[in-house]
Coordinates of C-alpha atoms and ligand atoms in Angstrom, one line a residue:
X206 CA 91.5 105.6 -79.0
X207 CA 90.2 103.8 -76.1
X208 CA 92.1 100.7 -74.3
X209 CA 91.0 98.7 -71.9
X210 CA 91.1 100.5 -68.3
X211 CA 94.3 99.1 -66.1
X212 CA 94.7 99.7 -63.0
X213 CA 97.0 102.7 -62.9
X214 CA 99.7 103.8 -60.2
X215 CA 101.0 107.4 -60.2
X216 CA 104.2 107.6 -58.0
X217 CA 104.2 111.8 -57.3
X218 CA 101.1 114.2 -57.0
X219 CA 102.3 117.2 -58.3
X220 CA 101.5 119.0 -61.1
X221 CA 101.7 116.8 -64.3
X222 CA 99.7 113.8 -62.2
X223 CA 97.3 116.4 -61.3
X224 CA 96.6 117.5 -65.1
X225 CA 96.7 113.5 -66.0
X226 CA 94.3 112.3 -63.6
X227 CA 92.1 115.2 -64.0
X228 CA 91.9 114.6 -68.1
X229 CA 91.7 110.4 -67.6
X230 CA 88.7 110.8 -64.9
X231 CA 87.1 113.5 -67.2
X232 CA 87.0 111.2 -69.6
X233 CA 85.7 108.3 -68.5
X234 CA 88.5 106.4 -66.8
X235 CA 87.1 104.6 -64.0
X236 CA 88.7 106.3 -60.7
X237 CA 88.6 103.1 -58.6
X238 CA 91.6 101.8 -61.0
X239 CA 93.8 105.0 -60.4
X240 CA 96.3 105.4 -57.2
X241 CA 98.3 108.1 -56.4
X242 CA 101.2 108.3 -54.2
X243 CA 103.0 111.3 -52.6
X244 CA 105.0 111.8 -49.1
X245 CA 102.9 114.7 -48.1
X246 CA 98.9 114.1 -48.0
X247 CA 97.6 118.1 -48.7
X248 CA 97.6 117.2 -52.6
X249 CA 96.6 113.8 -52.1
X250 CA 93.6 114.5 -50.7
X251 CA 92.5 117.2 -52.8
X252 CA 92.8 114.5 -55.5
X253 CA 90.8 112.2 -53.9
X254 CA 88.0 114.7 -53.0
X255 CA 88.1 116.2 -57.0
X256 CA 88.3 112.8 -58.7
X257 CA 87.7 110.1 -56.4
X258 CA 90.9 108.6 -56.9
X259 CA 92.7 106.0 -54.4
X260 CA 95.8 107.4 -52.5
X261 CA 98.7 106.4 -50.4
X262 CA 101.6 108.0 -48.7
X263 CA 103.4 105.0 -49.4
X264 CA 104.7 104.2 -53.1
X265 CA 104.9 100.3 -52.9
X266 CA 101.7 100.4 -51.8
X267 CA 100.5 102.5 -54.3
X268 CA 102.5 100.1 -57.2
X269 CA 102.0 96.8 -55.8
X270 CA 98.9 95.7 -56.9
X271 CA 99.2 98.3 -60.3
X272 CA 99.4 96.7 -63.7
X273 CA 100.7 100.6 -64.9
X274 CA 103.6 102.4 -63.0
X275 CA 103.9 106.3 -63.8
X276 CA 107.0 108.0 -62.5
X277 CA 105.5 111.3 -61.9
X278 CA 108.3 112.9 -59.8
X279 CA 111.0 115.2 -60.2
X280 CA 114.3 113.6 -62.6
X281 CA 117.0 114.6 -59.1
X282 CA 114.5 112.2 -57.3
X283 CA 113.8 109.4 -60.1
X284 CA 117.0 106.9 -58.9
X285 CA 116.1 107.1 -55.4
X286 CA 112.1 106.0 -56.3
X287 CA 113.3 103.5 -58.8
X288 CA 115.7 101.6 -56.0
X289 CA 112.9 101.8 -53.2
X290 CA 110.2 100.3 -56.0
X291 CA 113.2 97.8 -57.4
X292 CA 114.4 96.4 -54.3
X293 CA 110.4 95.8 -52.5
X294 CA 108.6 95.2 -55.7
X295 CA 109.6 91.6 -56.5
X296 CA 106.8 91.5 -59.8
X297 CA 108.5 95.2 -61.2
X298 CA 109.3 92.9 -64.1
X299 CA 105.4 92.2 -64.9
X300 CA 104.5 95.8 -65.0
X301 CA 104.2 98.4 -67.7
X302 CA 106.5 101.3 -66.6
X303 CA 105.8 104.9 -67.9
X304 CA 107.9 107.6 -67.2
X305 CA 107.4 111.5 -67.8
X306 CA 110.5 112.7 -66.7
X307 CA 112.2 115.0 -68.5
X308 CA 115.5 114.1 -70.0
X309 CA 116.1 110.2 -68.4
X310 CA 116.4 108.2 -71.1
X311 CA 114.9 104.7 -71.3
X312 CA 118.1 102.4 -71.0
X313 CA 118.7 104.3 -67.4
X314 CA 115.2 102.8 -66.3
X315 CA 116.2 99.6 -67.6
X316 CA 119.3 99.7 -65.4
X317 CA 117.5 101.0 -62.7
X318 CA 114.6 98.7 -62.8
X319 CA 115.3 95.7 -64.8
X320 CA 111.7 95.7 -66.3
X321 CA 111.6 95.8 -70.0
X322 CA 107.9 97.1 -70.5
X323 CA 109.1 101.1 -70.4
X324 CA 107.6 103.9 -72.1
X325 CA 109.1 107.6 -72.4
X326 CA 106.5 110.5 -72.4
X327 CA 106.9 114.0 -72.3
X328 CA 103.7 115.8 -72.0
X329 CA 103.0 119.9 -71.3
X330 CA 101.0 122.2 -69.6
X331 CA 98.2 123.1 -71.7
X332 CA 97.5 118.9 -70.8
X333 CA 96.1 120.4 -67.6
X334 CA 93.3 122.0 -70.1
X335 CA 92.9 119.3 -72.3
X336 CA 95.0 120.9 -74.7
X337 CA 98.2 119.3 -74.1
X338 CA 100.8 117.4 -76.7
X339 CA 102.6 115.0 -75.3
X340 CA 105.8 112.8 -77.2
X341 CA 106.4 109.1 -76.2
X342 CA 108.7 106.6 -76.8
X343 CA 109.0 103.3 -76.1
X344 CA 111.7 100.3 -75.3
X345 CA 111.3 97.6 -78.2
X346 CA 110.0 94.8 -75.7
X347 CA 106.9 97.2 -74.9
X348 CA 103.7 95.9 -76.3
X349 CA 101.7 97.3 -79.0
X350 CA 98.9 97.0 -76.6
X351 CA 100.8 98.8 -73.9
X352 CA 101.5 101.8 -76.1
X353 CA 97.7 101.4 -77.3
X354 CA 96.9 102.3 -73.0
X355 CA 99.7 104.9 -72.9
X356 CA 97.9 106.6 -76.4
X357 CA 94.7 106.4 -74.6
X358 CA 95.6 108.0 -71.4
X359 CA 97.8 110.9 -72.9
X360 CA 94.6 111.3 -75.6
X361 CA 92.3 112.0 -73.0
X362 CA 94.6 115.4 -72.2
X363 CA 95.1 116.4 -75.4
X364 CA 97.6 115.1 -78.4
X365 CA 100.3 111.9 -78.6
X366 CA 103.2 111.7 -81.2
X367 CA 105.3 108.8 -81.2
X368 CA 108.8 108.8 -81.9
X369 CA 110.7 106.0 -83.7
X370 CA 114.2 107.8 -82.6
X371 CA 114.8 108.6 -79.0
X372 CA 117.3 111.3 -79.7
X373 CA 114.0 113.2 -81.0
X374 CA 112.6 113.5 -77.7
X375 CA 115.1 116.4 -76.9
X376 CA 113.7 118.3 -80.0
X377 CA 110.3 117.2 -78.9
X378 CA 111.2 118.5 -75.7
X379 CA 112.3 121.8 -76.9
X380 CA 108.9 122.3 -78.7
X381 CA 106.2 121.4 -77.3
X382 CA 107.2 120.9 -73.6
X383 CA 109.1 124.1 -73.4
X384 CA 106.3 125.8 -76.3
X385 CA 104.0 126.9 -74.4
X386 CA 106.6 129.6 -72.9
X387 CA 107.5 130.8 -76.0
X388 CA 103.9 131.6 -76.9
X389 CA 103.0 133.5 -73.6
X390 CA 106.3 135.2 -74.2
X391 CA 105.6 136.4 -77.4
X392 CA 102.0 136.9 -76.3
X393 CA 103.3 139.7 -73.4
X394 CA 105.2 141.3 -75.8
X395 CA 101.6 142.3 -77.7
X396 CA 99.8 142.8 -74.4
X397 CA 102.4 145.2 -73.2
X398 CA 102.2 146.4 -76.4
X399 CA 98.4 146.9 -76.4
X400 CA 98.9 149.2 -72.4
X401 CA 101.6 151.1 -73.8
X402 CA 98.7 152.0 -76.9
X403 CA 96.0 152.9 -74.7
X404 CA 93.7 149.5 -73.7
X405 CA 93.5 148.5 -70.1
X406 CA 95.5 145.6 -68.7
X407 CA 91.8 143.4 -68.9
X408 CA 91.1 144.9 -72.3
X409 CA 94.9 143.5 -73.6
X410 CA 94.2 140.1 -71.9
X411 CA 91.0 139.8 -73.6
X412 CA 91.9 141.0 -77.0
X413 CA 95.2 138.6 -77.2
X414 CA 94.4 135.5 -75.8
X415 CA 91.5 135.0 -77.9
X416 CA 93.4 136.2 -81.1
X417 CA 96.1 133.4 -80.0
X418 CA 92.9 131.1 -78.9
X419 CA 91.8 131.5 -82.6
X420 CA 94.7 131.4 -84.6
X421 CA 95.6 128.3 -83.1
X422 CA 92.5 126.7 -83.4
X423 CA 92.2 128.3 -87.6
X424 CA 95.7 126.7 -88.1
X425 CA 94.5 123.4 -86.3
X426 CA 92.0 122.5 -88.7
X427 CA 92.6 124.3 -91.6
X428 CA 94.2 121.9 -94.5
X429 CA 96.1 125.3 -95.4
X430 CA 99.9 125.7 -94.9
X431 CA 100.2 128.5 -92.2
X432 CA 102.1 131.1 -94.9
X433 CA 98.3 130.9 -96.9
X434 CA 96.7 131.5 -93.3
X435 CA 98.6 134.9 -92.8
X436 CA 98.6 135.6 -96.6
X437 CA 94.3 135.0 -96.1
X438 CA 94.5 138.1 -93.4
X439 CA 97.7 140.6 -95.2
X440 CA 96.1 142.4 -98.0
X441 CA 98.9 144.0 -99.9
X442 CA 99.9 147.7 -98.9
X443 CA 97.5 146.9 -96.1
X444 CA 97.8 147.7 -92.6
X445 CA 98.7 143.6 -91.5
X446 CA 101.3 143.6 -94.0
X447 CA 103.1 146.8 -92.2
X448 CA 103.2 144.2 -89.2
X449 CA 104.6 141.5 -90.7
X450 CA 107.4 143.5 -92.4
X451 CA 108.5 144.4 -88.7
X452 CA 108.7 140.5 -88.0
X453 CA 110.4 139.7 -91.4
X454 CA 113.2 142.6 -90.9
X455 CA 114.2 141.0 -87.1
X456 CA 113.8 137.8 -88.8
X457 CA 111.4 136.0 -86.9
X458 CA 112.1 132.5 -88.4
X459 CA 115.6 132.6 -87.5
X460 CA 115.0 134.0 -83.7
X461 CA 112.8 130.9 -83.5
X462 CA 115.5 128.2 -84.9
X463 CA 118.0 129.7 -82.5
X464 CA 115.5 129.4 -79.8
X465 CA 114.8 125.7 -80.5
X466 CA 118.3 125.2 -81.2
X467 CA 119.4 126.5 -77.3
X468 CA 117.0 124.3 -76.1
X469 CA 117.6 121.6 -77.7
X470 CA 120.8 121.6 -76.7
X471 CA 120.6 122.1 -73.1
X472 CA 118.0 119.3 -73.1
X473 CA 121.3 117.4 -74.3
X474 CA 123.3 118.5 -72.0
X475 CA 121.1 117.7 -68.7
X476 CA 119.8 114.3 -70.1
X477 CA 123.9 114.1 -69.2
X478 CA 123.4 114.5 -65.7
X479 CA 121.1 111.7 -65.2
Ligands
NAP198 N1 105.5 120.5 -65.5 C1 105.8 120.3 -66.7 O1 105.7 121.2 -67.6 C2 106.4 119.0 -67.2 C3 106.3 118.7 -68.5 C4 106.8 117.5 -68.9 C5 107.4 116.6 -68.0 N2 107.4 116.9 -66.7 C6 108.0 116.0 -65.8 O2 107.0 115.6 -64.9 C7 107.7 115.2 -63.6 C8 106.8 115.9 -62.5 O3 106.8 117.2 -62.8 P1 105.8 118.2 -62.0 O4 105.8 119.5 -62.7 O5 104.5 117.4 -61.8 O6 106.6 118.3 -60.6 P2 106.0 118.6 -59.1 O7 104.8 119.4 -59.2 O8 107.2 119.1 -58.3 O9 105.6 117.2 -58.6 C9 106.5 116.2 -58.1 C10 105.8 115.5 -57.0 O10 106.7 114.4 -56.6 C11 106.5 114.2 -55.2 N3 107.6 113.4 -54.7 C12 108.8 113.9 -54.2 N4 109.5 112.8 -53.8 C13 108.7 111.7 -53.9 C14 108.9 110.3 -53.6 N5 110.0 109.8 -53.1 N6 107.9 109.5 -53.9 C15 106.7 109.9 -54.5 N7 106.5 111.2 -54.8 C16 107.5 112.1 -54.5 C17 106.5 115.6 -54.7 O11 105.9 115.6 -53.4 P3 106.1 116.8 -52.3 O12 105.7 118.1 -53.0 O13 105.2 116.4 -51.2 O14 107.5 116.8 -52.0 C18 105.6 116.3 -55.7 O15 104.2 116.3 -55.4 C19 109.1 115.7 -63.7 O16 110.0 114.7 -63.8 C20 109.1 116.6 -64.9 O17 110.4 116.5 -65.6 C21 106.9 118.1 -66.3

């Protein structure tokens, strides 16, 4: 989906801002309309030499003239950024706020901000390869062209879902911000496995990340349910089905619902503390 460009504000350089700019100016978003702000300058310039993006050490600077304000810094730091932009930005009101803070729900912006225009997101990693999935929500007063922009700039780094229900976004959370580490978790597991059998560390990498690569990207676009996928490679008394017994007697399925289920709730737990 494509919006109309806006011109864009991110308040905090670090890591998600630099996957997000990265994917937008990639993909066509026009540079010129993006500012970033951050206190220290080292990542700040590195964005503007990459991606030819404005920047500014100060964030009402940055926001002042934006039409789009993304709260791109850590959730401990969110209340103090809100107050500095709340108290010296007397048009906060007119501008489309997006936050990708983990675990601050959209009513505290509200009370911090008073603007009405929010939108939740919760993006991931693989964003920083174009790969990413990101959740949003948004505050009933937001536009449907607003979340038609926010669609278009997390597209441009992967995947959007929206949620209806913001209670979701802690499952949300739990799956596909904190997915990734499951994957290269379980993916260790089979390259320690491979050492231990005889390949070399290189030969392990090789051999599992494209296996994981591919089976991610068979399941992507294959109309068939993932049980038929595994069924397509386990022919019966075969050597994949000695595998997949191992799996089935730890009970794979039920290690993953208690994984989602402990992070799910400790989502719940620190969306508390904010
Ligand atoms: N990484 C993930 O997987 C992920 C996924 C989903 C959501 N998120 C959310 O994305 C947000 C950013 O995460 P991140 O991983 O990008 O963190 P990060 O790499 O630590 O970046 C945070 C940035 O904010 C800057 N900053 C600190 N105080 C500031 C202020 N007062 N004004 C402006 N900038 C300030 C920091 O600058 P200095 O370094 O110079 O202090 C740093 O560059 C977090 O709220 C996190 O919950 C992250």
């Amino acid at each position: 989906m494509t919006a109309q460009p806006r011109l864009i504000a991110f308040i905090g350089a670090g890591n998600m801002t630099q996957s997000i700019v990265a994917g937008m100016v990639q993909n066509g978003y026009p540079a010129n309309y993006i500012t970033v702000s951050n206190p220290s300058l080292g990542k700040l310039e590195r964005l503007q030499q990459q991606f030819g993006v404005n920047i500014n050490q100060d964030n009402i600077v940055a926001a002042c003239n934006a039409d789009v304000v993304v709260l791109a810094v850590k959730p401990q730091r969110m209340a103090a950024v809100c107050q500095q932009l709340q108290t010296n930005l007397p048009n906060l009101a007119d501008k489309l706020i997006i936050s990708i803070a983990a675990g601050i729900r959209l009513a505290k912006y509200q009370d911090y901000l008073g603007a009405s225009r929010i939108i939740r997101v919760m993006p991931n990693t693989p964003s920083l390869v174009g790969q990413g999935m990101t959740g949003l929500v948004k505050l009933a007063a937001t536009t449907a062209a607003d979340g038609e922009f926010a669609t278009s700039i997390f597209d441009r780094v992967g995947k959007t879902l929206w949620l209806d229900d913001e209670d979701q976004m802690d499952i949300l959370s739990a799956l596909a911000g904190s997915g990734p580490a499951y994957f290269f978790e379980f993916m260790a597991g089979l390259q320690k496995a491979a050492v231990s059998l005889g390949f070399n560390a290189d030969q392990a990498r090789i051999l599992v990340n494209q296996t994981a690569l591919g089976a991610a990207a068979m399941a992507s676009v294959s109309e068939l349910e993932l049980a038929d996928l595994r069924a397509q490679v386990t022919s019966k008394g075969g050597s994949t089905a000695k595998g997949i017994e191992v799996y089935q007697a730890a009970d794979i399925d039920f290690i993953s619902e208690q994984a989602l289920r402990a992070a799910v709730l400790r989502n719940q737990e620190m969306a508390k503390l904010f």
